[in-house]
PDB file of C-alpha atoms in Angstrom:
ATOM      1  CA  UNK A 143       0.034   0.166  -0.074  1.00 52.00           C
ATOM      2  CA  UNK A 144       1.265   3.368  -0.590  1.00 49.00           C
ATOM      3  CA  UNK A 145       1.086   6.095   1.893  1.00 50.00           C
ATOM      4  CA  UNK A 146      -0.787   9.109   0.786  1.00 48.00           C
ATOM      5  CA  UNK A 147       1.449  12.241   0.094  1.00 47.00           C
ATOM      6  CA  UNK A 148       1.392  15.167   2.597  1.00 49.00           C
ATOM      7  CA  UNK A 149       0.849  18.051   0.030  1.00 48.00           C
ATOM      8  CA  UNK A 150      -1.995  16.104  -2.054  1.00 44.00           C
ATOM      9  CA  UNK A 151      -3.980  16.508   1.228  1.00 43.00           C
ATOM     10  CA  UNK A 152      -3.588  19.845   1.861  1.00 43.00           C
ATOM     11  CA  UNK A 153      -4.350  20.205  -1.435  1.00 44.00           C
ATOM     12  CA  UNK A 154      -7.537  18.359  -1.330  1.00 42.00           C
ATOM     13  CA  UNK A 155      -8.177  20.189   2.418  1.00 44.00           C
ATOM     14  CA  UNK A 156      -8.432  23.998   0.472  1.00 43.00           C
ATOM     15  CA  UNK A 157     -10.336  22.614  -2.676  1.00 45.00           C
ATOM     16  CA  UNK A 158     -13.381  21.749  -0.244  1.00 48.00           C
ATOM     17  CA  UNK A 159     -13.422  25.252   0.985  1.00 48.00           C
ATOM     18  CA  UNK A 160     -13.317  26.858  -2.526  1.00 49.00           C
ATOM     19  CA  UNK A 161     -15.483  24.711  -4.178  1.00 47.00           C
ATOM     20  CA  UNK A 162     -18.034  25.651  -1.413  1.00 49.00           C
ATOM     21  CA  UNK A 163     -17.283  29.377  -1.409  1.00 45.00           C
ATOM     22  CA  UNK A 164     -17.949  29.381  -5.373  1.00 48.00           C
ATOM     23  CA  UNK A 165     -21.306  27.585  -5.261  1.00 46.00           C
ATOM     24  CA  UNK A 166     -22.127  29.788  -2.646  1.00 44.00           C
ATOM     25  CA  UNK A 167     -21.361  32.551  -4.876  1.00 42.00           C
ATOM     26  CA  UNK A 168     -23.278  31.316  -7.676  1.00 44.00           C
ATOM     27  CA  UNK A 169     -26.510  30.149  -5.757  1.00 41.00           C
ATOM     28  CA  UNK A 170     -26.182  34.295  -4.300  1.00 44.00           C
ATOM     29  CA  UNK A 171     -26.257  35.140  -7.988  1.00 43.00           C
ATOM     30  CA  UNK A 172     -28.863  32.909  -9.154  1.00 43.00           C
ATOM     31  CA  UNK A 173     -31.382  33.806  -6.112  1.00 43.00           C
ATOM     32  CA  UNK A 174     -30.271  37.476  -6.928  1.00 43.00           C
ATOM     33  CA  UNK A 175     -31.220  37.031 -10.373  1.00 43.00           C
ATOM     34  CA  UNK A 176     -34.773  35.324  -9.501  1.00 46.00           C
ATOM     35  CA  UNK A 177     -35.795  37.988  -7.041  1.00 48.00           C
ATOM     36  CA  UNK A 178     -35.242  40.917  -9.871  1.00 53.00           C
ATOM     37  CA  UNK A 179     -37.106  38.243 -12.494  1.00 59.00           C
ATOM     38  CA  UNK A 180     -40.256  40.688 -13.351  1.00 62.00           C
ATOM     39  CA  UNK A 181     -40.279  44.676 -14.190  1.00 66.00           C
ATOM     40  CA  UNK A 182     -40.192  46.943 -11.830  1.00 79.00           C
ATOM     41  CA  UNK A 183     -43.622  47.773  -9.932  1.00 92.00           C
ATOM     42  CA  UNK A 184     -45.913  50.437 -10.705  1.00 94.00           C
ATOM     43  CA  UNK A 185     -46.730  52.191  -7.349  1.00 95.00           C
ATOM     44  CA  UNK A 186     -48.388  55.473  -9.512  1.00 97.00           C
ATOM     45  CA  UNK A 187     -51.757  55.606 -11.170  1.00 96.00           C
ATOM     46  CA  UNK A 188     -51.937  56.754 -14.416  1.00 96.00           C
ATOM     47  CA  UNK A 189     -54.689  59.679 -14.903  1.00 95.00           C
ATOM     48  CA  UNK A 190     -57.313  59.622 -17.265  1.00 95.00           C
ATOM     49  CA  UNK A 191     -56.666  63.235 -19.162  1.00 94.00           C
ATOM     50  CA  UNK A 192     -53.077  63.287 -19.816  1.00 94.00           C
ATOM     51  CA  UNK A 193     -52.412  67.432 -21.038  1.00 93.00           C
ATOM     52  CA  UNK A 194     -56.018  67.937 -21.221  1.00 94.00           C
ATOM     53  CA  UNK A 195     -56.300  64.942 -23.980  1.00 96.00           C
ATOM     54  CA  UNK A 196     -58.675  61.776 -22.369  1.00 96.00           C
ATOM     55  CA  UNK A 197     -57.135  58.299 -23.349  1.00 96.00           C
ATOM     56  CA  UNK A 198     -57.371  54.650 -21.376  1.00 97.00           C
ATOM     57  CA  UNK A 199     -54.590  55.061 -18.488  1.00 97.00           C
ATOM     58  CA  UNK A 200     -54.419  50.704 -19.055  1.00 97.00           C
ATOM     59  CA  UNK A 201     -53.008  52.007 -23.095  1.00 97.00           C
ATOM     60  CA  UNK A 202     -50.539  54.762 -21.662  1.00 97.00           C
ATOM     61  CA  UNK A 203     -49.804  52.361 -18.388  1.00 96.00           C
ATOM     62  CA  UNK A 204     -48.501  49.798 -21.049  1.00 96.00           C
ATOM     63  CA  UNK A 205     -45.927  51.720 -22.499  1.00 97.00           C
ATOM     64  CA  UNK A 206     -44.672  53.421 -18.752  1.00 96.00           C
ATOM     65  CA  UNK A 207     -41.460  51.601 -16.992  1.00 95.00           C
ATOM     66  CA  UNK A 208     -41.973  50.869 -13.131  1.00 95.00           C
ATOM     67  CA  UNK A 209     -41.561  53.389 -10.455  1.00 96.00           C
ATOM     68  CA  UNK A 210     -43.052  55.174  -7.648  1.00 96.00           C
ATOM     69  CA  UNK A 211     -44.210  58.707  -9.081  1.00 97.00           C
ATOM     70  CA  UNK A 212     -45.954  59.777 -12.383  1.00 97.00           C
ATOM     71  CA  UNK A 213     -46.319  63.655 -13.510  1.00 97.00           C
ATOM     72  CA  UNK A 214     -47.286  65.346 -16.564  1.00 96.00           C
ATOM     73  CA  UNK A 215     -45.788  68.679 -18.111  1.00 96.00           C
ATOM     74  CA  UNK A 216     -46.809  70.092 -21.286  1.00 96.00           C
ATOM     75  CA  UNK A 217     -44.277  71.878 -23.466  1.00 96.00           C
ATOM     76  CA  UNK A 218     -44.832  74.415 -26.444  1.00 95.00           C
ATOM     77  CA  UNK A 219     -41.321  74.074 -28.330  1.00 93.00           C
ATOM     78  CA  UNK A 220     -42.502  76.264 -31.287  1.00 91.00           C
ATOM     79  CA  UNK A 221     -45.948  77.242 -32.412  1.00 88.00           C
ATOM     80  CA  UNK A 222     -47.102  74.298 -33.940  1.00 92.00           C
ATOM     81  CA  UNK A 223     -46.202  71.544 -31.563  1.00 96.00           C
ATOM     82  CA  UNK A 224     -47.695  70.301 -28.440  1.00 96.00           C
ATOM     83  CA  UNK A 225     -46.234  67.933 -26.259  1.00 97.00           C
ATOM     84  CA  UNK A 226     -47.234  66.332 -23.210  1.00 97.00           C
ATOM     85  CA  UNK A 227     -44.073  64.410 -21.502  1.00 97.00           C
ATOM     86  CA  UNK A 228     -44.563  61.705 -18.939  1.00 97.00           C
ATOM     87  CA  UNK A 229     -42.174  61.295 -16.098  1.00 97.00           C
ATOM     88  CA  UNK A 230     -41.572  58.415 -13.978  1.00 96.00           C
ATOM     89  CA  UNK A 231     -39.542  59.396 -10.701  1.00 96.00           C
ATOM     90  CA  UNK A 232     -38.425  62.693 -12.423  1.00 96.00           C
ATOM     91  CA  UNK A 233     -37.423  60.916 -15.854  1.00 97.00           C
ATOM     92  CA  UNK A 234     -38.621  61.770 -18.978  1.00 97.00           C
ATOM     93  CA  UNK A 235     -40.132  58.377 -20.089  1.00 97.00           C
ATOM     94  CA  UNK A 236     -43.003  59.163 -22.907  1.00 97.00           C
ATOM     95  CA  UNK A 237     -43.785  61.987 -24.945  1.00 97.00           C
ATOM     96  CA  UNK A 238     -47.248  62.386 -26.640  1.00 97.00           C
ATOM     97  CA  UNK A 239     -46.893  65.116 -29.362  1.00 97.00           C
ATOM     98  CA  UNK A 240     -49.389  67.230 -31.796  1.00 97.00           C
ATOM     99  CA  UNK A 241     -47.470  68.718 -34.649  1.00 97.00           C
ATOM    100  CA  UNK A 242     -48.700  70.721 -37.720  1.00 96.00           C
ATOM    101  CA  UNK A 243     -47.274  69.983 -40.896  1.00 96.00           C
ATOM    102  CA  UNK A 244     -47.816  70.719 -44.544  1.00 93.00           C
ATOM    103  CA  UNK A 245     -51.026  70.349 -45.396  1.00 92.00           C
ATOM    104  CA  UNK A 246     -50.917  66.887 -48.043  1.00 91.00           C
ATOM    105  CA  UNK A 247     -47.725  65.135 -46.299  1.00 93.00           C
ATOM    106  CA  UNK A 248     -47.904  61.643 -46.059  1.00 94.00           C
ATOM    107  CA  UNK A 249     -47.284  60.161 -42.696  1.00 96.00           C
ATOM    108  CA  UNK A 250     -44.106  58.112 -44.028  1.00 95.00           C
ATOM    109  CA  UNK A 251     -42.406  61.822 -45.017  1.00 96.00           C
ATOM    110  CA  UNK A 252     -43.120  63.106 -41.313  1.00 96.00           C
ATOM    111  CA  UNK A 253     -42.371  59.722 -39.444  1.00 96.00           C
ATOM    112  CA  UNK A 254     -38.138  60.665 -40.105  1.00 96.00           C
ATOM    113  CA  UNK A 255     -38.633  63.846 -37.899  1.00 95.00           C
ATOM    114  CA  UNK A 256     -39.102  60.769 -34.985  1.00 95.00           C
ATOM    115  CA  UNK A 257     -36.184  58.766 -35.009  1.00 90.00           C
ATOM    116  CA  UNK A 258     -37.995  55.909 -33.247  1.00 93.00           C
ATOM    117  CA  UNK A 259     -40.066  55.131 -36.021  1.00 95.00           C
ATOM    118  CA  UNK A 260     -37.269  54.134 -38.372  1.00 91.00           C
ATOM    119  CA  UNK A 261     -37.931  50.508 -39.814  1.00 91.00           C
ATOM    120  CA  UNK A 262     -41.561  50.771 -38.480  1.00 96.00           C
ATOM    121  CA  UNK A 263     -44.319  49.243 -39.345  1.00 97.00           C
ATOM    122  CA  UNK A 264     -46.947  51.211 -41.649  1.00 97.00           C
ATOM    123  CA  UNK A 265     -50.647  50.523 -40.689  1.00 97.00           C
ATOM    124  CA  UNK A 266     -53.058  49.431 -44.057  1.00 96.00           C
ATOM    125  CA  UNK A 267     -54.432  52.621 -44.547  1.00 95.00           C
ATOM    126  CA  UNK A 268     -51.243  54.352 -44.033  1.00 95.00           C
ATOM    127  CA  UNK A 269     -52.015  56.564 -41.739  1.00 96.00           C
ATOM    128  CA  UNK A 270     -49.984  55.088 -38.696  1.00 98.00           C
ATOM    129  CA  UNK A 271     -46.131  53.962 -38.910  1.00 98.00           C
ATOM    130  CA  UNK A 272     -45.032  52.470 -35.283  1.00 98.00           C
ATOM    131  CA  UNK A 273     -42.579  50.706 -33.771  1.00 97.00           C
ATOM    132  CA  UNK A 274     -41.515  49.414 -30.353  1.00 96.00           C
ATOM    133  CA  UNK A 275     -40.435  52.878 -29.283  1.00 96.00           C
ATOM    134  CA  UNK A 276     -42.634  55.168 -31.106  1.00 97.00           C
ATOM    135  CA  UNK A 277     -45.450  55.789 -33.507  1.00 98.00           C
ATOM    136  CA  UNK A 278     -46.682  58.509 -35.667  1.00 98.00           C
ATOM    137  CA  UNK A 279     -50.058  59.062 -36.774  1.00 97.00           C
ATOM    138  CA  UNK A 280     -51.951  61.256 -38.960  1.00 97.00           C
ATOM    139  CA  UNK A 281     -55.355  62.725 -37.918  1.00 97.00           C
ATOM    140  CA  UNK A 282     -58.447  62.816 -40.216  1.00 96.00           C
ATOM    141  CA  UNK A 283     -58.688  65.151 -42.811  1.00 94.00           C
ATOM    142  CA  UNK A 284     -61.627  67.471 -41.219  1.00 94.00           C
ATOM    143  CA  UNK A 285     -58.768  67.789 -38.322  1.00 95.00           C
ATOM    144  CA  UNK A 286     -58.652  72.019 -39.164  1.00 91.00           C
ATOM    145  CA  UNK A 287     -58.110  74.843 -36.711  1.00 92.00           C
ATOM    146  CA  UNK A 288     -57.557  78.686 -38.057  1.00 91.00           C
ATOM    147  CA  UNK A 289     -54.508  78.807 -37.053  1.00 92.00           C
ATOM    148  CA  UNK A 290     -53.500  76.292 -38.887  1.00 93.00           C
ATOM    149  CA  UNK A 291     -55.506  76.215 -41.991  1.00 90.00           C
ATOM    150  CA  UNK A 292     -53.359  74.873 -44.724  1.00 92.00           C
ATOM    151  CA  UNK A 293     -51.762  72.124 -42.483  1.00 95.00           C
ATOM    152  CA  UNK A 294     -52.526  68.536 -40.996  1.00 96.00           C
ATOM    153  CA  UNK A 295     -52.041  67.462 -37.209  1.00 97.00           C
ATOM    154  CA  UNK A 296     -49.823  64.658 -36.730  1.00 98.00           C
ATOM    155  CA  UNK A 297     -49.457  62.782 -33.421  1.00 98.00           C
ATOM    156  CA  UNK A 298     -46.280  61.215 -32.163  1.00 98.00           C
ATOM    157  CA  UNK A 299     -45.644  59.115 -29.325  1.00 98.00           C
ATOM    158  CA  UNK A 300     -42.114  58.270 -28.125  1.00 97.00           C
ATOM    159  CA  UNK A 301     -40.782  56.342 -25.298  1.00 96.00           C
ATOM    160  CA  UNK A 302     -37.452  57.860 -23.912  1.00 92.00           C
ATOM    161  CA  UNK A 303     -34.891  55.387 -22.049  1.00 81.00           C
ATOM    162  CA  UNK A 304     -37.696  53.474 -20.677  1.00 84.00           C
ATOM    163  CA  UNK A 305     -36.719  50.150 -21.841  1.00 89.00           C
ATOM    164  CA  UNK A 306     -40.390  49.388 -23.839  1.00 91.00           C
ATOM    165  CA  UNK A 307     -39.848  47.604 -26.926  1.00 94.00           C
ATOM    166  CA  UNK A 308     -43.734  46.913 -27.676  1.00 96.00           C
ATOM    167  CA  UNK A 309     -44.756  47.719 -31.390  1.00 97.00           C
ATOM    168  CA  UNK A 310     -48.603  46.295 -30.496  1.00 97.00           C
ATOM    169  CA  UNK A 311     -48.690  48.831 -27.040  1.00 97.00           C
ATOM    170  CA  UNK A 312     -47.157  51.577 -29.010  1.00 98.00           C
ATOM    171  CA  UNK A 313     -49.389  50.956 -32.064  1.00 97.00           C
ATOM    172  CA  UNK A 314     -53.005  50.816 -29.363  1.00 97.00           C
ATOM    173  CA  UNK A 315     -51.921  53.868 -27.749  1.00 98.00           C
ATOM    174  CA  UNK A 316     -50.738  55.837 -30.996  1.00 98.00           C
ATOM    175  CA  UNK A 317     -54.346  55.038 -32.431  1.00 97.00           C
ATOM    176  CA  UNK A 318     -56.420  55.715 -29.494  1.00 97.00           C
ATOM    177  CA  UNK A 319     -54.370  58.839 -28.495  1.00 97.00           C
ATOM    178  CA  UNK A 320     -54.874  60.196 -32.426  1.00 98.00           C
ATOM    179  CA  UNK A 321     -58.467  59.690 -32.085  1.00 97.00           C
ATOM    180  CA  UNK A 322     -58.981  61.366 -28.413  1.00 97.00           C
ATOM    181  CA  UNK A 323     -57.131  64.135 -29.955  1.00 97.00           C
ATOM    182  CA  UNK A 324     -59.475  64.589 -33.071  1.00 97.00           C
ATOM    183  CA  UNK A 325     -62.254  64.860 -30.635  1.00 95.00           C
ATOM    184  CA  UNK A 326     -60.693  67.528 -28.829  1.00 95.00           C
ATOM    185  CA  UNK A 327     -60.477  71.466 -29.325  1.00 93.00           C
ATOM    186  CA  UNK A 328     -57.142  70.672 -31.095  1.00 93.00           C
ATOM    187  CA  UNK A 329     -59.221  70.007 -34.157  1.00 92.00           C
ATOM    188  CA  UNK A 330     -61.696  72.508 -33.744  1.00 85.00           C
TER     189      UNK A 330
END
């Protein structure tokens, strides 16, 4: 019978704790990953009216990230655009815009102004282009105001660094918001 080599016993003695330590680290990483599997909770409530436009809160909530608080602010960067910006925990996450463009422009000609619509899907009636992060829609031709007599009103929905990528949710919100704007004073 051969005698065990003393050095080999020491080596085995240290492998045990090393394996246990790496197993413990792997287990801790796995457990922490499991606890964060779902999206962050939405502790805020989406109002039914966003900057004066009534829209189904669930459609808006579908394109918002989790967080504690939701605030809105209206911005008018020029004489033909009104933006309703939504902030979750003071971070801009969604912008809903109404923008007047020269009459007769196709939605495909307007959408490049909104980079998130690049490579988006065009609706069958060619009124809407949308992707998982943004969309542009043209209001009905009867949407006119005396302030913009030779222009058409377009709607843009843009997520901002929110991690949202859901074309179906963007399409639903874009269509609903466009319809709501068509029924608002913005089109009279």
